[in-house]
Amino acid sequence: MTTLILTVAGADRPGLVAAVADVVDAHGGNALRELDGLLTVAVRTGTEQAPAPDRLLELRVLGNDRPGIVREVSTVLNSHALSIEELSTETRDAAMAGGRLFEATVAARVPSSVDLDALRSDLERLATEIQVDITFA
């Protein structure tokens, strides 16, 4: 069995996760949990730290598994200049309906200049479009 390790390092900025997700999606990738035992992803921050924005947003995404969910959510966050600090994903069997469920937990830094109502509106629109639930913690 071949073990692949993807390490992403660089100065923190909004859009990094979206850029990685775009590449994964362009190559037919899906939830990386599907590759358990074959692929491990490690993301490490660089030594330079940007000044801490004012707020931390935590949200949860839940829906039927399909390619592109991380890309779509991270694209909306990036469009509002949010920086993703933590992202965890998993898939599991959908007990009642069959198929696979996708779940992500996201922690993102929100600059004080961000209009939270506009962000919420864009995430709610996206949730409807891609048929997932997005809840804010």
Short mmCIF file of C-alpha atoms in Angstrom, two decimals:
data_model
loop_
_atom_site.label_atom_id
_atom_site.label_comp_id
_atom_site.label_asym_id
_atom_site.label_seq_id
_atom_site.Cartn_x
_atom_site.Cartn_y
_atom_site.Cartn_z
CA MET A 1 0.00 0.00 0.00
CA THR A 2 1.27 3.47 -0.88
CA THR A 3 0.99 6.24 1.69
CA LEU A 4 0.60 9.77 0.36
CA ILE A 5 1.14 12.83 2.54
CA LEU A 6 -0.09 16.24 1.40
CA THR A 7 1.44 19.10 3.34
CA VAL A 8 0.29 22.64 2.64
CA ALA A 9 2.45 25.42 4.08
CA GLY A 10 2.55 29.14 3.49
CA ALA A 11 1.66 32.52 4.88
CA ASP A 12 -1.92 32.57 6.13
CA ARG A 13 -4.40 34.39 3.94
CA PRO A 14 -8.05 34.01 3.00
CA GLY A 15 -8.59 31.59 0.15
CA LEU A 16 -5.88 29.00 0.81
CA VAL A 17 -8.33 26.20 1.60
CA ALA A 18 -10.44 27.17 -1.42
CA ALA A 19 -7.36 26.98 -3.66
CA VAL A 20 -6.44 23.49 -2.40
CA ALA A 21 -10.06 22.35 -2.66
CA ASP A 22 -10.22 23.60 -6.26
CA VAL A 23 -7.22 21.45 -7.20
CA VAL A 24 -8.63 18.38 -5.42
CA ASP A 25 -12.00 18.90 -7.10
CA ALA A 26 -10.41 19.44 -10.53
CA HIS A 27 -8.85 15.99 -10.23
CA GLY A 28 -12.10 14.28 -9.25
CA GLY A 29 -11.39 14.30 -5.52
CA ASN A 30 -14.05 14.04 -2.88
CA ALA A 31 -14.06 13.89 0.92
CA LEU A 32 -10.56 12.84 1.89
CA ARG A 33 -11.95 10.53 4.59
CA GLU A 34 -12.92 8.21 1.75
CA LEU A 35 -9.20 7.56 1.36
CA ASP A 36 -8.58 6.50 4.99
CA GLY A 37 -5.50 4.36 5.16
CA LEU A 38 -4.28 5.67 1.82
CA LEU A 39 -4.07 9.43 2.29
CA THR A 40 -3.17 11.63 5.23
CA VAL A 41 -3.46 15.40 4.98
CA ALA A 42 -1.36 17.64 7.22
CA VAL A 43 -1.74 21.40 7.16
CA ARG A 44 0.83 23.42 9.09
CA THR A 45 0.99 27.18 9.43
CA GLY A 46 4.11 29.18 8.66
CA THR A 47 6.06 31.13 11.25
CA GLU A 48 4.59 34.49 10.28
CA GLN A 49 1.32 35.34 11.99
CA ALA A 50 -1.17 37.91 10.77
CA PRO A 51 -2.78 40.12 13.40
CA ALA A 52 -5.74 38.33 14.95
CA PRO A 53 -9.08 39.47 13.52
CA ASP A 54 -11.84 40.32 15.92
CA ARG A 55 -14.09 37.24 15.76
CA LEU A 56 -14.04 33.48 15.34
CA LEU A 57 -16.89 31.88 13.40
CA GLU A 58 -17.67 28.21 13.82
CA LEU A 59 -20.02 26.41 11.49
CA ARG A 60 -21.09 22.87 10.71
CA VAL A 61 -21.99 21.52 7.29
CA LEU A 62 -24.07 18.35 6.94
CA GLY A 63 -25.53 16.76 3.83
CA ASN A 64 -25.36 13.94 1.34
CA ASP A 65 -21.76 13.35 0.31
CA ARG A 66 -20.73 14.60 -3.13
CA PRO A 67 -17.63 16.16 -4.67
CA GLY A 68 -17.17 19.92 -4.27
CA ILE A 69 -18.77 20.71 -0.91
CA VAL A 70 -15.54 21.96 0.68
CA ARG A 71 -14.72 23.96 -2.44
CA GLU A 72 -18.15 25.63 -2.49
CA VAL A 73 -18.18 26.52 1.23
CA SER A 74 -14.57 27.73 1.23
CA THR A 75 -15.25 29.86 -1.86
CA VAL A 76 -18.06 31.71 -0.04
CA LEU A 77 -15.88 32.20 3.04
CA ASN A 78 -13.04 33.48 0.86
CA SER A 79 -15.36 35.92 -0.93
CA HIS A 80 -15.96 37.54 2.48
CA ALA A 81 -12.21 37.56 3.35
CA LEU A 82 -12.51 34.91 6.07
CA SER A 83 -9.46 32.83 6.89
CA ILE A 84 -10.09 29.17 7.77
CA GLU A 85 -8.19 28.22 10.92
CA GLU A 86 -9.45 24.68 11.31
CA LEU A 87 -11.35 22.35 9.03
CA SER A 88 -12.32 18.78 9.76
CA THR A 89 -14.39 16.55 7.52
CA GLU A 90 -15.81 13.08 7.72
CA THR A 91 -18.18 10.83 5.87
CA ARG A 92 -20.35 8.11 7.31
CA ASP A 93 -23.19 5.83 6.33
CA ALA A 94 -26.60 7.47 6.37
CA ALA A 95 -28.46 5.09 8.66
CA MET A 96 -32.04 5.83 7.62
CA ALA A 97 -31.70 6.91 3.98
CA GLY A 98 -28.73 4.88 2.77
CA GLY A 99 -25.80 6.42 0.95
CA ARG A 100 -23.08 8.53 2.58
CA LEU A 101 -23.34 11.66 4.71
CA PHE A 102 -20.70 14.38 4.62
CA GLU A 103 -20.00 16.48 7.72
CA ALA A 104 -17.55 19.34 8.11
CA THR A 105 -16.70 21.55 11.04
CA VAL A 106 -15.10 24.88 10.17
CA ALA A 107 -13.49 27.50 12.39
CA ALA A 108 -12.73 30.73 10.52
CA ARG A 109 -11.38 34.15 11.52
CA VAL A 110 -13.70 37.01 10.63
CA PRO A 111 -12.24 40.50 10.09
CA SER A 112 -14.18 43.22 11.85
CA SER A 113 -15.05 44.75 8.47
CA VAL A 114 -17.12 41.71 7.41
CA ASP A 115 -20.88 42.13 7.15
CA LEU A 116 -22.07 39.07 9.11
CA ASP A 117 -25.63 39.35 7.79
CA ALA A 118 -24.37 39.25 4.18
CA LEU A 119 -22.11 36.29 5.03
CA ARG A 120 -24.98 34.42 6.64
CA SER A 121 -27.22 35.18 3.65
CA ASP A 122 -24.61 33.88 1.19
CA LEU A 123 -24.07 30.69 3.22
CA GLU A 124 -27.83 30.10 3.48
CA ARG A 125 -28.18 30.57 -0.30
CA LEU A 126 -25.33 28.13 -0.88
CA ALA A 127 -26.85 25.59 1.52
CA THR A 128 -30.05 25.66 -0.53
CA GLU A 129 -28.16 25.36 -3.82
CA ILE A 130 -26.03 22.38 -2.82
CA GLN A 131 -28.67 20.84 -0.53
CA VAL A 132 -26.76 20.78 2.76
CA ASP A 133 -27.49 22.15 6.22
CA ILE A 134 -25.13 24.85 7.45
CA THR A 135 -25.46 25.75 11.12
CA PHE A 136 -23.59 28.41 13.07
CA ALA A 137 -22.18 27.68 16.51
#
